[in-house]
């Protein structure tokens, strides 16, 4: 990640704010292909499709503003754009074919209300959405965004086939973005995507004028504005299960994106702030409800904007507010949707690919912070494999309609598999573990026990390293205190934000307040190091003939 140029609460100059907002808008514009796919599935005419996309732009803007609000428990207050998500597309296409755009609107309202309800249950669901699932979701989002961008560049994506001129413009865009991000002056690096997209568009227009047909390239631009309502919401029951699955997938994705935003904003980040995530997922669900009321495909947080913020270091909430306002203005402007569709999809795909690489990095970093045992290895590996195989499995397995729709969304299939495996494999993992050992045999057994429990709990590497350092010093000191041949006991309790260690032994008490004396071999140096590694250390006196030492290592 680049260094933070403008923090979340910073007030960038208006020029920086609006240029970065335009950069985020250009990056998320590629997702407008999804409402177009849904409108085409409903059999809409070209004018209705353009009006539908214009309304989708308004919905994206409102969703972004709600997320950036960050007050009274609504919105995270981070720079995190909303977009019309692919997670609802497999289910929305089937609903549109049968019930038209009205069915998509009504089912989107149900999905948004479901996500809002899930946000209220976040505390109870925390154990079922552990950090490793969040990390693997961010990793998969980055990979899929990158693949999506490459497909658009070569004309293999939903934007349609790309000719030589489009592919050349896409290549120029990507090269320009990378060159500006790496070698331009610092003030311009944060605008690498905007400069790249502008350069790619200019190159495409030039190529069309010189060797192509500029009239054909711009012939579909029409001054069509939004019309509301396009259709009245309806609620066909047979499609509700699919949209509920989409809502769950969007909820997990929002948690992942919000966690990534927190990690970017805090260089000393250790664990998710679930209060802010609760407010952010509530805002995401509310934005989806607004999209349904407007009559368009459901919205969700956009991982590409997280990657872009990681790339340029501009995290200011004001950029998100400006981007939300910008989307609303564009949506209400006749012809804006047609102009965006005139931009070759590969140019926007190049920007998508660039930002996706930083999203991948964030996911890898989050996974690397956690100790991983065989259970969590199975969860992570299975999610990645299922996401990779989902497109092939849907053509091999005999699945009902709902199963086929899930397989049409590899990310949703991977999320559901990871959640199910975690719910099953976490059974039998106690939050408290106890070990008895003989102090004369050293601390190796104690350290191995602590490491194994950390992996079973999925605790952070840094937390367990601090606990291990503490126990190493304690294990070296304990033979001086414990009675010969007696057993010591260690009880560990992990509570997601820290590790409590209760140690007991028969023998002499430990002087935890002793000043370190480098010239004396009295254990005072070990005690000083123990105080360094522990956030709290108290000697509880003697209980049932045993000395008791209680330690807490904080992970916040």
XYZ file of C-alpha atoms in Angstrom:
556
model
C 0.000 0.000 0.000
C 1.155 3.558 -0.667
C 1.503 5.892 2.291
C -1.667 7.648 3.429
C -1.893 10.998 1.639
C -5.294 12.047 2.974
C -6.722 10.178 5.973
C -10.403 9.360 6.437
C -11.291 12.627 8.194
C -8.932 14.819 6.186
C -10.193 17.742 4.093
C -8.392 17.628 0.730
C -8.445 20.720 -1.521
C -11.538 20.782 -3.776
C -9.448 19.998 -6.857
C -8.018 16.856 -5.251
C -11.432 15.845 -3.921
C -13.270 16.085 -7.227
C -10.484 14.616 -9.364
C -10.269 11.596 -7.081
C -14.069 11.331 -7.063
C -14.035 11.288 -10.862
C -11.353 8.609 -10.686
C -13.529 6.387 -8.484
C -16.529 7.003 -10.732
C -14.580 5.971 -13.829
C -13.422 2.816 -12.038
C -16.893 1.736 -10.902
C -18.541 2.683 -14.219
C -17.545 -0.712 -15.563
C -20.168 -2.322 -13.293
C -22.997 -0.582 -15.188
C -22.863 -3.532 -17.549
C -24.735 -5.589 -14.912
C -27.991 -3.572 -14.845
C -27.869 -3.554 -18.627
C -27.707 -7.380 -18.657
C -30.746 -7.546 -16.356
C -32.729 -5.052 -18.434
C -31.954 -6.993 -21.604
C -33.087 -10.215 -19.903
C -36.418 -8.517 -19.205
C -36.812 -7.783 -22.936
C -36.559 -3.992 -22.513
C -36.174 -1.764 -25.578
C -33.001 0.388 -26.009
C -34.609 3.521 -24.565
C -35.801 1.666 -21.467
C -32.378 0.052 -21.031
C -30.699 3.470 -21.079
C -33.228 4.874 -18.608
C -32.710 1.815 -16.381
C -28.948 2.342 -16.348
C -29.447 6.031 -15.532
C -31.542 5.070 -12.512
C -28.851 2.577 -11.511
C -26.327 5.438 -11.489
C -28.586 7.405 -9.141
C -28.909 4.359 -6.857
C -25.131 3.917 -6.794
C -24.714 7.562 -5.813
C -27.263 7.381 -2.998
C -25.730 4.155 -1.672
C -22.283 5.773 -1.650
C -23.585 8.804 0.258
C -25.270 6.604 2.888
C -22.028 4.671 3.409
C -19.983 7.857 3.744
C -22.458 9.378 6.236
C -20.949 7.661 9.260
C -23.280 9.148 11.864
C -25.896 7.763 14.290
C -25.039 4.170 13.530
C -25.642 4.511 9.790
C -22.663 4.259 7.453
C -19.029 3.472 8.154
C -17.758 6.942 7.250
C -15.154 5.419 4.890
C -14.454 6.107 1.231
C -16.291 3.068 -0.125
C -18.429 3.371 -3.231
C -21.580 1.415 -3.938
C -22.108 -0.369 -7.236
C -24.654 -2.599 -8.960
C -23.269 -5.935 -7.897
C -22.770 -9.093 -9.896
C -23.789 -11.113 -6.824
C -27.466 -10.508 -7.618
C -27.156 -10.905 -11.406
C -27.723 -14.717 -11.709
C -30.882 -14.472 -9.625
C -32.047 -11.165 -11.132
C -31.737 -12.434 -14.716
C -34.112 -15.339 -14.032
C -36.536 -13.067 -12.171
C -36.441 -10.505 -14.995
C -37.197 -13.145 -17.631
C -40.293 -14.313 -15.779
C -41.550 -11.262 -13.881
C -39.885 -8.331 -15.646
C -38.086 -5.407 -14.051
C -40.822 -5.059 -11.415
C -39.905 -8.480 -9.979
C -36.230 -7.480 -9.771
C -37.186 -4.277 -7.940
C -39.387 -6.022 -5.378
C -36.920 -8.823 -4.714
C -34.117 -6.282 -4.352
C -36.110 -4.555 -1.581
C -36.425 -7.917 0.203
C -32.685 -8.555 -0.188
C -31.799 -5.119 1.199
C -34.070 -5.593 4.221
C -32.444 -8.984 4.812
C -28.965 -7.457 4.839
C -30.131 -4.751 7.248
C -31.480 -7.460 9.547
C -28.191 -9.378 9.348
C -26.313 -6.216 10.355
C -28.320 -6.132 13.599
C -27.219 -9.721 14.323
C -23.531 -9.104 13.650
C -22.395 -9.708 17.243
C -24.034 -13.142 17.287
C -22.636 -13.956 13.833
C -19.034 -12.924 14.559
C -17.898 -16.453 15.370
C -19.301 -17.690 12.044
C -17.500 -15.021 10.003
C -13.926 -15.263 11.346
C -11.024 -13.175 9.999
C -9.755 -15.942 7.730
C -13.079 -16.002 5.844
C -12.952 -12.210 5.541
C -9.368 -12.454 4.277
C -10.113 -15.133 1.698
C -13.190 -13.196 0.493
C -11.036 -10.085 -0.042
C -8.441 -12.209 -1.846
C -11.082 -13.774 -4.108
C -12.675 -10.396 -4.777
C -9.318 -9.055 -5.913
C -8.652 -12.080 -8.125
C -12.106 -11.957 -9.710
C -11.933 -8.208 -10.277
C -8.567 -8.699 -11.938
C -9.860 -11.512 -14.147
C -12.939 -9.434 -14.982
C -10.706 -6.521 -15.990
C -8.504 -8.687 -18.215
C -11.555 -10.219 -19.898
C -12.886 -6.755 -20.680
C -9.508 -5.754 -22.121
C -9.428 -8.687 -24.546
C -13.132 -8.594 -25.373
C -14.082 -11.793 -23.549
C -16.284 -10.165 -20.910
C -19.889 -8.969 -20.848
C -18.898 -5.801 -22.706
C -18.795 -7.766 -25.952
C -16.032 -8.467 -28.462
C -13.157 -5.985 -28.704
C -11.553 -5.028 -32.000
C -7.883 -4.153 -32.530
C -8.455 -0.453 -31.807
C -10.244 -1.141 -28.515
C -7.542 -3.565 -27.423
C -4.811 -1.082 -28.329
C -6.559 1.646 -26.318
C -6.898 -0.747 -23.362
C -3.185 -1.556 -23.468
C -2.305 2.155 -23.622
C -4.569 2.744 -20.611
C -2.903 0.076 -18.481
C 0.629 1.130 -19.428
C -0.198 4.764 -18.653
C -1.713 3.904 -15.254
C 1.341 1.871 -14.247
C 3.800 4.494 -15.543
C 2.086 7.354 -13.734
C 1.702 5.342 -10.515
C 5.391 4.416 -10.462
C 7.317 7.251 -12.068
C 5.223 10.432 -12.144
C 5.692 13.240 -9.630
C 4.052 12.499 -6.245
C 1.133 14.887 -6.778
C 0.113 13.079 -9.963
C 0.539 9.488 -8.741
C -2.703 9.553 -6.780
C -4.541 10.305 -10.043
C -2.934 7.481 -12.040
C -6.246 5.776 -12.879
C -7.899 9.002 -14.036
C -4.884 9.945 -16.177
C -4.775 6.427 -17.625
C -8.487 6.335 -18.485
C -8.330 9.829 -20.034
C -5.264 8.859 -22.071
C -6.903 5.631 -23.206
C -10.058 7.465 -24.307
C -8.007 10.053 -26.186
C -5.991 7.297 -27.868
C -9.174 5.447 -28.854
C -10.763 8.560 -30.382
C -7.546 9.324 -32.266
C -7.287 5.775 -33.605
C -10.937 5.800 -34.700
C -10.445 9.116 -36.527
C -7.236 7.988 -38.246
C -7.908 4.362 -39.157
C -11.450 3.581 -37.945
C -14.973 4.963 -38.088
C -15.615 7.555 -35.372
C -19.255 7.891 -36.478
C -19.959 4.209 -35.818
C -18.175 4.371 -32.459
C -20.371 7.230 -31.236
C -23.554 6.401 -33.121
C -25.380 4.868 -30.153
C -25.148 7.979 -27.953
C -28.711 9.124 -27.219
C -30.031 11.924 -25.007
C -32.193 9.652 -22.861
C -32.695 10.507 -19.216
C -34.110 8.535 -16.287
C -37.809 7.714 -16.131
C -39.322 6.698 -12.787
C -40.969 4.382 -12.075
C -40.132 2.026 -14.906
C -42.174 -0.758 -13.287
C -44.040 -1.304 -10.042
C -42.349 -3.727 -7.621
C -43.677 -7.270 -7.427
C -42.641 -10.110 -5.142
C -42.681 -13.533 -6.865
C -42.053 -16.053 -4.081
C -40.193 -18.592 -6.226
C -37.208 -16.237 -6.617
C -36.968 -15.117 -2.970
C -34.470 -17.861 -1.906
C -31.976 -16.782 -4.564
C -32.122 -13.150 -3.507
C -31.708 -14.180 0.146
C -28.524 -16.010 -0.814
C -27.427 -12.897 -2.707
C -28.129 -10.779 0.380
C -25.979 -13.065 2.541
C -23.159 -12.914 -0.013
C -23.412 -9.113 -0.153
C -23.368 -8.976 3.667
C -20.124 -10.995 3.817
C -18.611 -8.947 0.996
C -19.507 -5.708 2.791
C -17.848 -7.013 5.982
C -14.744 -7.840 3.957
C -14.610 -4.448 2.214
C -15.234 -2.541 5.454
C -12.528 -4.533 7.227
C -10.127 -3.747 4.392
C -10.995 -0.047 4.715
C -10.199 -0.156 8.426
C -6.905 -1.896 7.742
C -5.941 0.754 5.185
C -6.872 3.630 7.499
C -4.937 2.347 10.523
C -1.266 1.328 10.056
C -1.449 -0.359 13.485
C -4.661 -2.245 12.687
C -5.089 -5.452 14.678
C -8.737 -6.522 14.613
C -12.005 -5.397 12.971
C -14.055 -2.661 14.629
C -17.412 -4.419 14.590
C -19.349 -1.361 15.686
C -18.284 0.451 12.519
C -18.847 -2.686 10.448
C -22.360 -2.982 11.858
C -23.081 0.602 10.780
C -21.506 -0.031 7.380
C -23.461 -3.211 6.642
C -26.654 -1.454 7.742
C -25.881 1.311 5.234
C -25.147 -1.260 2.535
C -28.517 -2.937 3.086
C -30.275 0.432 3.171
C -28.621 1.366 -0.126
C -29.930 -1.878 -1.625
C -33.459 -1.057 -0.424
C -33.147 2.372 -2.065
C -32.072 0.676 -5.306
C -35.164 -1.535 -5.161
C -37.444 1.436 -4.511
C -35.874 3.213 -7.480
C -36.483 0.014 -9.440
C -32.994 -1.262 -10.319
C -30.571 -4.080 -9.531
C -29.307 -4.280 -5.943
C -26.164 -2.460 -4.864
C -23.234 -3.521 -2.694
C -19.886 -2.137 -1.572
C -17.322 -1.963 -4.367
C -14.002 -3.691 -3.679
C -12.381 -1.832 -6.561
C -12.636 1.442 -4.670
C -10.800 -0.186 -1.738
C -8.024 -1.229 -4.105
C -7.830 2.251 -5.614
C -7.609 3.849 -2.153
C -4.833 1.402 -1.270
C -3.012 2.318 -4.474
C -3.108 6.115 -4.171
C -3.360 6.676 -0.412
C -6.393 8.977 -0.628
C -8.879 7.694 1.968
C -10.830 10.895 2.655
C -14.555 10.431 3.238
C -15.153 13.688 1.331
C -14.031 11.962 -1.847
C -16.795 9.397 -1.308
C -19.356 12.162 -0.781
C -18.214 13.887 -3.972
C -18.363 10.585 -5.881
C -21.897 9.939 -4.628
C -23.006 13.403 -5.701
C -21.254 12.908 -9.034
C -23.085 9.641 -9.716
C -26.450 11.248 -8.948
C -25.724 14.187 -11.273
C -24.628 11.839 -14.053
C -27.703 9.658 -13.567
C -30.027 12.644 -13.892
C -28.178 14.037 -16.928
C -29.738 12.956 -20.260
C -27.240 11.078 -22.420
C -24.700 10.419 -19.641
C -25.389 6.678 -19.614
C -24.956 6.499 -23.395
C -21.642 8.372 -23.220
C -20.319 5.959 -20.581
C -21.331 3.011 -22.755
C -19.470 4.574 -25.696
C -16.206 4.229 -23.744
C -14.648 0.874 -24.687
C -15.110 -1.570 -21.829
C -11.452 -2.564 -22.069
C -10.313 0.918 -21.007
C -12.331 0.651 -17.811
C -11.200 -2.977 -17.516
C -7.565 -1.859 -17.404
C -8.355 0.418 -14.451
C -10.249 -2.441 -12.804
C -7.282 -4.796 -13.204
C -4.855 -2.257 -11.724
C -6.926 -1.618 -8.588
C -7.629 -5.354 -8.200
C -3.945 -6.101 -7.633
C -4.021 -3.976 -4.475
C -7.186 -5.708 -3.290
C -5.357 -9.037 -3.667
C -2.506 -7.666 -1.584
C -4.891 -6.612 1.182
C -6.437 -10.099 1.294
C -3.047 -11.808 1.456
C -1.905 -9.465 4.235
C -5.028 -10.186 6.265
C -4.589 -13.949 5.915
C -0.904 -13.679 6.834
C -1.794 -12.062 10.162
C -3.570 -15.182 11.394
C -2.267 -18.492 12.667
C -3.767 -21.229 10.515
C -4.347 -24.836 11.575
C -5.612 -27.752 9.487
C -9.262 -26.684 9.953
C -8.678 -23.190 8.664
C -6.424 -24.450 5.884
C -9.305 -26.615 4.701
C -11.740 -23.677 4.817
C -9.441 -21.311 2.920
C -8.358 -23.886 0.361
C -11.886 -25.136 -0.261
C -13.199 -21.609 -0.857
C -10.485 -20.881 -3.415
C -10.936 -24.215 -5.213
C -14.738 -23.905 -5.340
C -14.508 -20.351 -6.677
C -12.200 -21.628 -9.402
C -14.293 -24.666 -10.295
C -17.804 -23.185 -10.020
C -18.099 -22.220 -13.729
C -17.154 -25.769 -14.745
C -19.248 -27.543 -12.112
C -22.496 -25.932 -13.252
C -22.139 -27.697 -16.599
C -21.397 -31.080 -15.016
C -23.626 -31.355 -11.946
C -27.357 -31.906 -12.205
C -28.522 -29.046 -10.000
C -31.920 -27.456 -9.407
C -32.465 -23.916 -10.665
C -31.327 -22.327 -7.389
C -28.118 -24.392 -7.372
C -27.388 -23.383 -10.965
C -27.881 -19.725 -10.065
C -25.453 -20.037 -7.133
C -22.863 -21.695 -9.373
C -23.252 -18.806 -11.807
C -21.727 -16.640 -9.055
C -18.377 -18.233 -8.093
C -17.866 -15.793 -5.239
C -21.276 -16.585 -3.716
C -20.583 -20.325 -4.058
C -17.185 -19.941 -2.370
C -18.642 -17.835 0.465
C -21.421 -20.330 1.155
C -18.939 -23.224 1.174
C -16.578 -21.389 3.543
C -19.402 -20.426 5.910
C -20.778 -23.973 5.971
C -17.365 -25.550 6.575
C -16.560 -23.061 9.327
C -19.883 -23.728 11.071
C -19.184 -27.483 11.048
C -15.448 -27.507 11.758
C -15.592 -25.040 14.628
C -17.582 -27.593 16.624
C -15.486 -28.997 19.434
C -13.024 -26.084 19.600
C -13.140 -24.838 23.218
C -12.485 -21.182 23.966
C -10.603 -22.276 27.111
C -7.748 -24.788 27.172
C -5.676 -26.159 30.051
C -2.200 -27.733 30.238
C -0.366 -29.297 33.177
C 3.400 -29.741 32.919
C 6.471 -30.261 35.092
C 8.572 -27.056 35.344
C 11.865 -28.995 35.529
C 11.251 -30.221 31.964
C 11.386 -26.671 30.580
C 8.870 -24.528 28.736
C 8.886 -26.341 25.367
C 5.636 -28.183 26.064
C 3.975 -24.943 27.221
C 5.029 -23.049 24.089
C 3.965 -25.874 21.766
C 0.583 -26.019 23.520
C 0.105 -22.254 23.171
C 1.010 -22.300 19.458
C -1.397 -25.189 18.771
C -4.245 -23.388 20.559
C -3.525 -20.153 18.701
C -3.874 -21.988 15.408
C -7.094 -23.667 16.505
C -8.544 -20.282 17.482
C -7.224 -18.499 14.389
C -5.602 -15.861 16.595
C -3.297 -13.210 15.185
C 0.353 -14.165 14.713
C 1.503 -11.064 16.606
C -0.738 -11.808 19.614
C 0.469 -15.386 19.999
C 4.080 -14.289 19.483
C 3.785 -11.887 22.423
C 2.146 -14.579 24.541
C 4.868 -17.031 23.526
C 7.611 -14.587 24.528
C 5.955 -14.071 27.905
C 5.639 -17.813 28.535
C 9.248 -18.396 27.463
C 10.470 -16.052 30.210
C 8.017 -17.507 32.729
C 9.033 -21.067 31.859
C 12.701 -20.200 32.388
C 11.948 -18.640 35.783
C 9.420 -21.139 37.146
C 11.899 -23.948 38.147
C 13.304 -21.543 40.743
C 9.871 -21.051 42.284
C 8.086 -24.405 41.970
C 8.526 -27.256 44.415
C 10.599 -30.110 43.056
C 8.490 -32.713 41.270
C 5.298 -30.633 41.380
C 3.135 -29.796 38.378
C 2.291 -26.322 37.089
C -0.931 -25.457 35.302
C -1.664 -23.010 32.478
C -5.219 -22.093 31.488
C -5.643 -20.085 28.264
C -8.809 -18.247 27.314
C -9.181 -16.451 23.953
C -11.957 -13.862 23.532
C -11.265 -12.435 20.011
C -9.681 -9.255 21.408
C -7.025 -10.760 23.650
C -5.623 -13.774 25.461
C -6.007 -14.404 29.185
C -3.414 -16.683 30.791
C -3.923 -18.077 34.297
C -0.789 -19.764 35.722
C -0.629 -21.685 38.971
C 2.093 -23.664 40.760
C 3.106 -25.006 44.161
C 6.027 -23.128 45.657
C 7.289 -19.627 46.247
C 5.408 -16.513 45.052
C 6.606 -14.407 42.121
C 7.686 -10.850 42.923
C 6.097 -9.165 39.893
C 7.050 -5.630 41.019
C 10.737 -6.356 41.538
C 13.094 -3.857 39.895
C 15.437 -5.458 37.340
C 18.984 -5.994 38.563
C 21.378 -6.862 35.704
C 24.119 -7.849 38.170
C 22.049 -10.377 40.106
C 20.897 -13.796 38.985
C 17.603 -13.467 40.834
C 15.126 -13.666 37.955
C 14.343 -9.949 38.042
C 15.290 -9.560 34.361
C 12.818 -12.286 33.390
C 10.111 -10.522 35.397
C 10.884 -7.233 33.648
C 10.583 -8.944 30.250
C 7.326 -10.577 31.343
C 5.935 -7.150 32.239
C 7.017 -5.922 28.799
C 5.140 -8.649 26.905
C 1.976 -8.607 29.038
C -0.543 -5.765 29.113
C -1.794 -6.793 32.574
C -0.087 -9.027 35.139
C -1.419 -9.607 38.644
C -0.379 -12.025 41.374
C -3.569 -13.281 42.995
C -1.849 -14.750 46.025
C -2.201 -18.338 47.167
C -5.302 -20.438 46.425
C -5.577 -24.011 47.766
C -1.856 -24.070 48.394
C -0.955 -22.879 44.884
C 0.384 -19.542 43.695
C -1.792 -17.930 41.011
C -0.589 -15.455 38.362
C -3.143 -13.928 35.958
C -1.953 -12.320 32.726
C -3.773 -10.593 29.861
C -2.249 -9.962 26.447
C -4.385 -7.427 24.582
C -4.871 -7.674 20.817
C -6.641 -4.332 20.341
